[in-house]
Coordinates of C-alpha atoms and ligand atoms in Angstrom, one line a residue:
M11 CA -25.7 15.2 -1.4
A12 CA -24.3 11.7 -1.0
S13 CA -26.0 9.5 1.6
Q14 CA -23.9 8.4 4.6
E15 CA -23.9 4.9 3.1
D16 CA -22.3 6.2 -0.1
V17 CA -19.7 8.1 1.9
F18 CA -18.9 5.0 3.8
K19 CA -18.5 2.9 0.6
K20 CA -16.3 5.6 -0.8
L21 CA -14.2 5.6 2.3
V22 CA -13.7 1.9 2.1
A23 CA -12.7 2.1 -1.6
H24 CA -10.4 5.0 -0.8
C25 CA -8.7 3.0 2.0
K26 CA -7.9 0.3 -0.6
E27 CA -6.9 2.5 -3.5
Y28 CA -4.4 4.5 -1.5
G29 CA -2.8 1.6 0.5
F30 CA -4.5 2.1 3.9
V31 CA -6.5 -1.2 4.3
F32 CA -6.7 -4.3 2.2
P33 CA -8.9 -7.4 2.7
S34 CA -6.8 -10.1 4.2
S35 CA -5.4 -12.7 1.7
E36 CA -7.3 -11.0 -1.1
I37 CA -5.9 -13.1 -3.9
Y38 CA -7.8 -16.0 -2.3
D39 CA -11.0 -13.8 -2.1
G40 CA -10.3 -12.6 1.4
L41 CA -11.2 -13.9 4.8
G42 CA -14.3 -12.7 6.6
A43 CA -13.7 -9.7 8.9
V44 CA -9.9 -9.9 8.7
Y45 CA -8.0 -7.0 7.2
D46 CA -4.4 -6.0 6.4
Y47 CA -3.1 -2.5 6.9
G48 CA -1.1 -1.3 3.8
Q49 CA 1.8 1.0 3.5
M50 CA -0.2 4.1 4.5
G51 CA -2.5 2.4 6.9
V52 CA 0.3 1.1 9.0
E53 CA 1.8 4.5 9.5
L54 CA -1.5 6.1 10.5
K55 CA -2.1 3.1 12.9
N56 CA 1.4 3.4 14.4
N57 CA 0.9 7.1 15.0
I58 CA -2.4 6.5 16.7
K59 CA -0.8 3.9 18.9
K60 CA 2.1 6.3 19.7
Y61 CA -0.4 9.0 20.6
W62 CA -2.2 6.7 23.0
Y63 CA 0.9 5.1 24.5
D64 CA 2.8 8.3 25.1
S65 CA -0.3 10.0 26.4
M66 CA -0.7 7.3 29.0
T67 CA 3.0 6.8 30.0
L68 CA 4.5 10.3 29.5
L69 CA 1.7 12.4 30.8
H70 CA 1.1 10.1 33.8
E71 CA 4.1 9.3 35.9
N72 CA 2.3 6.5 37.6
I73 CA 1.4 4.6 34.5
V74 CA 3.9 2.1 33.0
G75 CA 3.6 -0.2 29.9
I76 CA 3.9 -4.0 29.4
D77 CA 3.7 -6.3 26.4
A78 CA 2.2 -9.6 27.5
A79 CA 2.0 -12.7 25.3
I80 CA -1.1 -13.5 23.3
F81 CA -1.2 -17.1 24.6
M82 CA -2.0 -17.4 28.3
H83 CA -2.5 -20.3 30.6
P84 CA -6.0 -21.6 29.9
T85 CA -7.1 -21.2 33.5
T86 CA -6.8 -17.4 33.0
W87 CA -9.9 -17.6 30.9
K88 CA -11.8 -19.8 33.4
A89 CA -11.0 -17.3 36.1
S90 CA -11.9 -14.3 34.0
G91 CA -15.3 -15.8 33.2
H92 CA -14.6 -15.9 29.4
V93 CA -14.9 -19.7 29.1
D94 CA -18.4 -19.8 30.7
A95 CA -19.8 -16.4 29.8
F96 CA -18.1 -14.8 26.8
N97 CA -21.0 -15.6 24.5
D98 CA -23.2 -14.0 22.0
P99 CA -26.8 -15.1 21.4
L100 CA -27.0 -16.3 17.8
I101 CA -29.9 -17.2 15.6
D102 CA -30.0 -18.8 12.0
N103 CA -32.4 -18.1 9.3
K104 CA -33.4 -21.6 7.9
D105 CA -34.0 -20.4 4.4
S106 CA -30.9 -18.2 3.8
K107 CA -28.7 -20.3 6.2
K108 CA -27.4 -16.9 7.4
R109 CA -26.4 -16.5 11.0
Y110 CA -27.2 -13.4 13.0
R111 CA -26.8 -12.1 16.5
A112 CA -30.2 -12.1 18.1
D113 CA -29.4 -9.0 20.2
V114 CA -28.2 -7.1 17.1
L115 CA -31.4 -7.9 15.2
I116 CA -33.5 -6.5 18.0
E117 CA -31.2 -3.4 18.4
E118 CA -31.7 -2.7 14.7
Q119 CA -35.4 -2.9 15.2
I120 CA -35.2 -0.3 18.0
A121 CA -33.1 1.8 15.7
K122 CA -35.8 1.5 13.0
Y123 CA -38.4 3.0 15.4
E124 CA -35.9 5.8 16.2
E125 CA -35.5 6.5 12.5
K126 CA -39.3 6.6 12.0
I127 CA -39.6 9.1 14.9
E128 CA -36.9 11.3 13.6
K129 CA -38.4 11.2 10.1
E130 CA -41.8 12.4 11.4
C131 CA -40.0 15.1 13.4
N132 CA -38.1 16.3 10.4
K133 CA -41.2 16.4 8.3
A134 CA -43.1 18.5 10.8
A135 CA -40.1 20.8 11.5
K136 CA -40.0 21.5 7.7
K137 CA -43.8 22.1 7.6
F138 CA -44.0 24.4 10.7
G139 CA -40.7 26.2 10.4
D140 CA -39.8 28.4 13.3
S141 CA -43.0 27.7 15.1
F142 CA -42.2 24.0 15.5
D143 CA -42.4 22.9 19.1
K144 CA -40.8 19.5 19.4
A145 CA -42.0 18.7 22.9
M146 CA -45.6 19.5 22.0
F147 CA -45.3 17.5 18.8
F148 CA -44.2 14.4 20.8
E149 CA -47.1 14.9 23.1
T150 CA -49.8 15.3 20.5
N151 CA -48.8 13.5 17.2
S152 CA -50.5 10.1 17.3
R153 CA -48.0 8.4 15.0
V154 CA -45.0 9.6 16.9
K155 CA -46.6 8.6 20.2
E156 CA -47.2 5.1 18.8
Y157 CA -43.6 4.7 17.7
V158 CA -42.3 6.0 21.0
T159 CA -44.4 3.5 22.9
K160 CA -43.4 0.6 20.7
K161 CA -39.8 1.5 21.0
E162 CA -39.9 1.9 24.8
N163 CA -41.8 -1.4 25.3
L164 CA -39.4 -3.2 23.0
H165 CA -36.4 -1.7 24.9
T166 CA -37.8 -2.8 28.3
R167 CA -38.6 -6.3 27.1
F168 CA -35.2 -6.7 25.4
A169 CA -33.2 -5.4 28.5
K170 CA -35.1 -7.9 30.7
A171 CA -34.5 -10.8 28.4
L172 CA -30.8 -10.0 28.3
N173 CA -30.6 -9.6 32.0
D174 CA -32.4 -12.9 32.6
N175 CA -30.3 -14.6 29.9
D176 CA -33.7 -15.8 28.5
L177 CA -32.9 -17.1 25.0
A178 CA -36.5 -18.2 24.3
E179 CA -37.8 -14.7 25.0
L180 CA -35.2 -13.2 22.6
K181 CA -36.6 -15.5 19.9
Q182 CA -40.1 -14.6 20.9
I183 CA -39.3 -10.9 20.5
I184 CA -37.9 -11.5 17.0
I185 CA -41.1 -13.3 16.1
D186 CA -43.5 -10.7 17.7
E187 CA -41.6 -7.8 16.0
E188 CA -41.9 -9.7 12.7
I189 CA -38.2 -9.3 12.1
V190 CA -37.2 -10.8 8.7
C191 CA -33.9 -12.1 7.4
P192 CA -32.5 -9.3 5.2
I193 CA -31.3 -12.0 2.7
S194 CA -34.3 -14.4 2.4
G195 CA -36.9 -12.0 3.6
T196 CA -38.5 -14.8 5.7
K197 CA -39.3 -15.2 9.4
N198 CA -38.2 -18.9 9.4
W199 CA -35.8 -18.7 12.4
T200 CA -34.1 -21.4 14.5
D201 CA -34.0 -21.2 18.3
V202 CA -31.5 -18.7 19.8
R203 CA -28.3 -20.4 21.1
Q204 CA -25.3 -19.2 23.0
F205 CA -22.0 -19.0 21.0
N206 CA -18.6 -18.6 22.7
L207 CA -16.5 -16.0 20.9
M208 CA -13.1 -17.3 21.8
F209 CA -10.8 -19.0 19.2
S210 CA -8.9 -22.0 20.5
T211 CA -6.0 -24.0 19.4
E212 CA -3.7 -26.7 20.8
M213 CA -0.3 -26.1 22.3
G214 CA 2.3 -28.9 22.4
A215 CA 3.2 -31.6 19.8
S216 CA 1.9 -34.9 21.2
A217 CA -1.8 -35.6 21.0
D218 CA -2.2 -36.6 24.7
G219 CA 0.1 -33.9 25.9
A220 CA -1.5 -31.1 23.9
M221 CA -3.2 -28.4 25.9
K222 CA -6.2 -26.4 24.6
V223 CA -5.2 -22.7 24.6
Y224 CA -7.1 -19.7 23.6
L225 CA -6.2 -16.7 21.5
R226 CA -6.8 -13.9 24.0
P227 CA -10.2 -12.1 23.4
E228 CA -8.9 -9.0 25.3
T229 CA -5.5 -7.8 26.3
A230 CA -6.6 -6.9 29.9
Q231 CA -6.0 -10.3 31.4
G232 CA -2.3 -10.0 30.5
I233 CA -2.2 -7.0 32.7
F234 CA -4.1 -8.5 35.6
V235 CA -1.9 -11.6 35.8
N236 CA 1.2 -9.3 35.8
Y237 CA -0.2 -7.0 38.5
L238 CA 2.1 -8.3 41.2
N239 CA 5.2 -8.6 39.0
V240 CA 4.9 -4.9 37.9
Q241 CA 3.8 -3.6 41.3
K242 CA 6.7 -5.3 43.1
T243 CA 9.5 -4.8 40.5
G244 CA 8.5 -1.3 39.7
R245 CA 7.8 -0.4 43.4
M246 CA 4.5 1.0 42.2
K247 CA 2.3 2.8 44.7
I248 CA -1.4 2.9 44.5
P249 CA -3.0 4.6 42.5
F250 CA -1.0 3.3 39.5
G251 CA -1.8 2.0 36.0
I252 CA -0.5 -0.5 33.5
A253 CA -0.9 0.1 29.8
Q254 CA -0.7 -2.3 26.9
I255 CA -1.3 -2.4 23.2
G256 CA -1.8 -5.7 21.5
K257 CA -3.9 -8.0 19.3
A258 CA -7.1 -9.6 20.5
F259 CA -9.3 -12.2 18.7
R260 CA -13.0 -12.8 18.7
N261 CA -15.0 -15.2 16.5
E262 CA -17.6 -12.5 15.9
I263 CA -20.9 -13.8 14.5
V264 CA -21.9 -10.6 12.7
A265 CA -18.7 -9.2 11.2
R266 CA -19.2 -6.3 9.0
Q267 CA -18.8 -2.5 8.8
F268 CA -15.2 -2.9 7.6
V269 CA -12.6 -2.6 10.4
F270 CA -15.3 -1.7 12.9
R271 CA -15.9 -5.3 13.9
M272 CA -13.1 -7.7 13.1
R273 CA -12.1 -11.2 14.1
E274 CA -8.5 -10.2 14.7
F275 CA -8.1 -6.6 16.0
E276 CA -5.9 -4.5 18.2
Q277 CA -6.7 -3.0 21.6
M278 CA -5.1 -0.3 23.7
E279 CA -6.0 -1.0 27.3
M280 CA -5.0 0.5 30.6
Q281 CA -5.9 -0.9 34.0
F282 CA -5.7 1.6 36.8
F283 CA -5.4 0.1 40.3
V284 CA -7.0 2.2 43.1
K285 CA -7.9 2.0 46.7
P286 CA -11.4 0.4 47.3
G287 CA -14.0 3.1 47.9
T288 CA -12.2 5.6 45.6
E289 CA -13.1 3.8 42.4
L290 CA -16.1 5.9 41.3
E291 CA -14.1 9.1 41.8
W292 CA -11.4 7.7 39.5
F293 CA -14.0 6.4 37.1
D294 CA -15.2 10.0 36.6
K295 CA -11.7 11.3 36.3
W296 CA -10.8 8.7 33.6
K297 CA -14.0 9.5 31.7
Q298 CA -12.9 13.1 31.4
T299 CA -9.3 12.3 30.7
R300 CA -10.1 10.0 27.9
L301 CA -12.6 12.4 26.3
K302 CA -10.0 15.1 26.3
W303 CA -7.6 12.7 24.6
H304 CA -10.1 12.2 21.8
K305 CA -11.1 15.9 21.5
A306 CA -7.5 17.1 21.4
L307 CA -7.3 15.6 17.9
G308 CA -9.7 18.3 16.6
L309 CA -12.0 15.9 14.7
G310 CA -15.0 17.9 16.0
D311 CA -16.2 18.0 19.6
H312 CA -19.8 17.3 18.6
K313 CA -18.8 13.9 17.2
Y314 CA -18.4 12.4 20.6
R315 CA -20.9 11.4 23.3
F316 CA -20.9 9.2 26.4
H317 CA -23.2 6.2 26.5
D318 CA -23.6 5.1 30.1
H319 CA -24.6 1.5 30.5
D320 CA -27.8 0.8 32.3
K321 CA -27.1 -3.0 32.2
L322 CA -23.8 -3.6 34.1
A323 CA -21.7 -6.7 33.9
H324 CA -21.9 -8.6 37.2
Y325 CA -18.4 -7.4 38.2
A326 CA -18.8 -3.8 37.2
N327 CA -20.2 -0.9 39.3
A328 CA -20.1 1.7 36.6
A329 CA -19.5 1.6 32.8
T330 CA -19.7 4.0 29.9
D331 CA -18.7 4.0 26.2
I332 CA -17.2 6.9 24.3
E333 CA -19.1 6.9 21.1
F334 CA -18.0 8.5 17.9
E335 CA -20.2 9.6 15.0
M336 CA -19.3 7.2 12.2
P337 CA -20.9 7.3 8.8
F338 CA -23.2 4.6 10.1
G339 CA -24.2 6.5 13.3
F340 CA -22.8 7.0 16.8
K341 CA -20.8 3.9 17.7
E342 CA -18.6 2.7 20.6
V343 CA -14.9 3.4 20.1
E344 CA -13.8 3.1 23.7
G345 CA -15.2 1.5 26.9
I346 CA -14.5 2.8 30.4
H347 CA -15.3 0.3 33.2
S348 CA -15.1 0.3 36.9
R349 CA -14.3 -3.4 37.3
T350 CA -14.2 -3.5 41.1
D351 CA -11.8 -6.2 42.5
F352 CA -13.3 -8.9 40.4
D353 CA -10.4 -9.8 38.1
L354 CA -7.7 -9.8 40.8
S355 CA -9.8 -11.7 43.2
Q356 CA -10.7 -14.3 40.6
H357 CA -7.0 -14.8 39.7
S358 CA -6.2 -15.0 43.3
K359 CA -8.8 -17.7 43.8
Y360 CA -7.9 -19.8 40.7
S361 CA -4.1 -19.5 41.2
G362 CA -4.1 -19.9 45.0
K363 CA -1.7 -16.9 45.2
K364 CA -2.3 -13.8 47.3
I365 CA -2.8 -10.8 45.0
E366 CA -3.0 -7.8 47.2
Y367 CA -1.4 -4.4 47.9
F368 CA 0.1 -3.4 51.2
D369 CA -0.9 0.2 51.7
P370 CA 1.8 1.9 54.0
E371 CA -0.5 4.9 54.5
I372 CA -3.1 2.8 56.3
N373 CA -0.9 -0.1 57.3
Q374 CA -3.3 -2.6 55.7
S375 CA -3.4 -5.0 52.8
Y376 CA -6.3 -5.0 50.3
T377 CA -7.2 -6.2 46.8
P378 CA -7.1 -3.1 44.6
Y379 CA -10.1 -2.0 42.6
V380 CA -9.7 -1.3 38.9
I381 CA -10.7 1.3 36.4
E382 CA -10.2 0.1 32.9
T383 CA -10.0 2.2 29.8
S384 CA -10.2 0.1 26.6
I385 CA -10.1 1.4 23.1
G386 CA -9.9 -0.5 19.8
V387 CA -7.0 0.7 17.5
D388 CA -9.0 -0.2 14.4
R389 CA -12.1 1.6 15.5
M390 CA -10.0 4.6 16.3
F391 CA -8.4 4.3 12.9
L392 CA -11.9 4.2 11.3
S393 CA -13.1 7.3 13.2
V394 CA -10.0 9.3 12.3
M395 CA -10.4 8.3 8.6
A396 CA -14.1 8.9 8.6
A397 CA -13.7 12.4 10.0
A398 CA -10.8 13.2 7.8
Y399 CA -12.3 12.1 4.4
N400 CA -13.6 15.1 2.5
E401 CA -14.7 15.7 -1.0
E402 CA -14.3 19.4 -1.6
Q403 CA -15.8 21.5 -4.4
L404 CA -13.2 23.9 -5.7
E405 CA -13.8 27.3 -7.2
N406 CA -12.7 26.0 -10.6
G407 CA -15.5 23.4 -10.5
E408 CA -13.2 20.5 -9.8
T409 CA -13.6 18.2 -6.8
R410 CA -10.6 17.3 -4.6
V411 CA -10.6 14.4 -2.3
V412 CA -8.6 15.3 0.7
L413 CA -7.8 13.6 4.0
N414 CA -7.8 16.4 6.6
L415 CA -5.9 14.1 9.0
P416 CA -4.5 15.6 12.3
P417 CA -1.0 16.4 11.0
A418 CA 0.6 14.5 13.9
L419 CA -1.2 11.3 12.7
A420 CA -0.6 11.8 9.0
P421 CA 1.4 8.9 7.4
I422 CA 3.6 11.2 5.3
K423 CA 4.5 14.6 6.7
A424 CA 5.9 16.2 3.5
C425 CA 6.4 15.4 -0.2
I426 CA 9.3 17.0 -2.0
M427 CA 8.8 17.7 -5.7
P428 CA 11.1 19.1 -8.3
L429 CA 9.2 21.3 -10.7
V430 CA 10.8 19.5 -13.6
K431 CA 12.9 16.3 -13.9
K432 CA 16.0 18.1 -15.1
D433 CA 18.3 21.1 -14.6
G434 CA 19.6 19.8 -11.3
L435 CA 16.1 20.2 -9.6
P436 CA 15.8 16.4 -8.7
E437 CA 19.2 16.5 -7.1
K438 CA 18.3 19.6 -5.0
A439 CA 15.0 18.0 -3.9
K440 CA 16.8 14.8 -2.8
E441 CA 19.3 17.0 -0.9
I442 CA 16.3 18.4 1.0
I443 CA 14.8 15.0 1.7
N444 CA 18.2 13.7 3.0
D445 CA 18.1 16.5 5.5
L446 CA 14.5 16.1 6.6
K447 CA 14.2 12.3 6.6
F448 CA 15.8 11.9 10.1
D449 CA 12.8 13.7 11.7
F450 CA 9.9 13.3 9.3
R451 CA 8.6 10.6 7.0
C452 CA 8.9 12.2 3.5
Q453 CA 8.1 11.2 -0.1
Y454 CA 9.7 12.2 -3.3
D455 CA 7.6 12.7 -6.4
E456 CA 8.7 13.9 -9.8
K457 CA 5.9 12.4 -12.0
D458 CA 3.1 14.3 -13.7
S459 CA 2.1 17.9 -13.3
I460 CA 2.4 19.6 -9.9
G461 CA -1.4 19.8 -9.7
K462 CA -1.7 16.0 -10.0
R463 CA 1.1 15.5 -7.5
Y464 CA -0.8 17.7 -5.0
R465 CA -3.9 15.7 -5.5
R466 CA -2.1 12.4 -4.8
Q467 CA -0.7 13.8 -1.5
D468 CA -4.1 15.3 -0.6
A469 CA -5.6 11.8 -0.9
I470 CA -3.2 10.4 1.7
G471 CA -3.4 13.4 3.9
T472 CA 0.1 14.8 3.6
P473 CA 0.2 18.2 5.4
F474 CA 2.9 19.7 3.3
C475 CA 4.0 19.7 -0.4
I476 CA 7.4 21.3 -1.1
T477 CA 8.3 22.4 -4.6
V478 CA 11.8 22.9 -5.8
D479 CA 12.0 25.3 -8.8
H480 CA 14.8 27.0 -10.8
D481 CA 14.9 29.9 -8.4
T482 CA 15.6 27.5 -5.6
L483 CA 19.1 26.9 -7.0
N484 CA 19.9 30.6 -6.5
D485 CA 17.9 31.7 -3.5
N486 CA 17.7 28.4 -1.4
C487 CA 14.0 29.0 -1.1
V488 CA 11.1 26.6 -1.9
T489 CA 7.3 26.8 -2.3
I490 CA 5.5 25.2 0.6
R491 CA 1.9 24.3 0.0
H492 CA -0.5 23.7 3.0
R493 CA -2.9 20.8 2.5
D494 CA -6.0 22.2 4.2
T495 CA -5.9 25.8 2.9
M496 CA -4.0 25.0 -0.3
L497 CA -2.1 28.3 0.4
Q498 CA 1.4 28.5 -0.9
E499 CA 4.3 30.5 0.5
R500 CA 7.9 30.9 -0.3
V501 CA 10.2 29.9 2.5
S502 CA 13.9 29.3 3.1
I503 CA 15.0 25.7 3.1
A504 CA 16.7 26.4 6.4
N505 CA 13.3 27.0 8.0
L506 CA 11.6 23.9 6.6
A507 CA 12.2 21.6 9.5
N508 CA 10.9 24.2 11.9
I509 CA 7.7 24.8 9.9
I510 CA 6.9 21.1 9.6
N511 CA 7.7 20.3 13.1
Q512 CA 5.4 23.0 14.5
K513 CA 2.5 21.4 12.8
V514 CA 3.2 17.7 13.0
S515 CA 4.7 17.3 16.5
M516 CA 2.5 15.5 19.0
K517 CA 3.5 18.0 21.7
D518 CA 0.4 20.2 21.1
L519 CA -1.9 17.2 21.2
F520 CA -0.4 16.2 24.6
K521 CA -0.7 19.8 25.9
N522 CA -4.3 20.2 24.7
Q523 CA -5.3 17.2 26.9
L524 CA -4.0 19.0 30.0
I525 CA -6.1 22.1 29.5
Ligands
LIG9 N1 -11.2 -5.4 28.3 C1 -12.5 -4.8 28.0 C2 -13.0 -5.1 26.7 O1 -12.4 -5.8 25.9 P1 -14.9 -4.4 25.0 O2 -15.9 -3.4 25.1 O3 -15.3 -5.8 24.7 O4 -14.1 -4.4 26.4 C3 -13.1 -2.8 24.1 O5 -13.8 -4.0 23.9 C4 -12.9 -2.1 22.8 O6 -12.3 -3.0 21.9 C5 -14.2 -1.6 22.1 O7 -14.6 -0.4 22.6 C6 -13.7 -1.6 20.6 O8 -13.1 -0.4 20.3 C7 -12.7 -2.7 20.5 N2 -13.3 -3.9 20.0 C8 -14.0 -4.9 20.6 N3 -14.4 -5.8 19.7 C9 -13.9 -5.5 18.5 C10 -14.0 -6.1 17.2 N4 -14.6 -7.2 17.0 N5 -13.4 -5.4 16.2 C11 -12.7 -4.2 16.4 N6 -12.7 -3.7 17.6 C12 -13.2 -4.3 18.7

């Protein structure tokens, strides 16, 4: 069986081969952690965005959208805390000259202990079979006990160093744990320094008049600074939400794992404004609502888990991540945060404007509290692709590579294929496309054998292949082949739109969230 690392490599190669994702400016050897979405990728990405945006704004009457600019007044980022505190602790290896995030090096060390514990457990489970008692094993096996203690001590020490913002202690942990640079293999480390993740540029032509502006590191602030505009012009009553999709930029130190950690990426964020004191109730509601959104896609309920934060940002009073099982382990795809009134209060303080809500029910004004749901489009894209990518062994001994994408997200919904390139079959196939194309993104393919054409469509996740043969000209029926089951059936051309629509419409995905 292929290792998870191999599966991931294959997935990355597949994304490139079939036009989903290309390295940015590849003819110049690419640009670190920046990617372009190709002809298939952009369709899948747009479908993900539509699924998110419509779920927010159609299913919730009290959520509206905006599209704020990427550039914002620089004071925004002072008020939000990003100028002073949006930092990662970095460390360089003096021999390889490679730069790492100190916290990531330590997290990887913790993961190594976890792997060792799991390995011991698997070995023992195999040895003892049905009589294996995991709890007892943890209590009695000296090696496992040692790893658990080491892991727990390291975790405690690490959490304290982060909380205290103690950079010297982070370095000391790296030294004490004998963590080496994966490139040079040495422990020749610099001190740990803080590194601000925001990109900046200058706005304005003249040198003395130019203003330093930032590329936004999150879309959320565009919502906060527009809270009053939307609340007043939309006559919004609390509780209400503002949703937005847009690009964000972070100068990530450790940028790897493909589109998982990029320097230019896209976020789908929603800020939900609530009455103070009700925020934890709303936090729980949004946790469940967002999990349902994920699960409705049918990628496998067991692939999700919550990771509640034990270390909270100073402005948050609850926070959790929705993690998805990627080929490289469970990883954060979405963050849900109870941000209190921090952001609105800060903007009020820095702008000198009153940012409040007059609540007619209690005849009082207050600064609303905020629940934020924030998901990365690119991470969502990666989780969908990772879950969909399958190498299937067929009965005839062949392997087929298929993307079992949720049909509503698939880039192409149907491919129409004339059995042969003559006898009026291409014309008939085009007639069918000309009818379907207003509702569904279709492809036409007349090259190679039908089998090869099926494989090409499987590889991009097309739910339906429709073959036009000689009988079609007489009976107005075609053969429709279903991607996942490979079953074929003869159906009337008049029924095609209905059959496709039933499977690819987002309606069921929306309804599944409401169950
Ligand atoms: N406004 C809150 C916020 O930005 P975050 O946890 O820093 O919170 C939210 O980011 C989501 O954005 C993450 O869960 C992830 O999906 C995505 N994200 C963050 N940094 C990313 C990066 N460098 N590349 C791709 N996606 C990223």
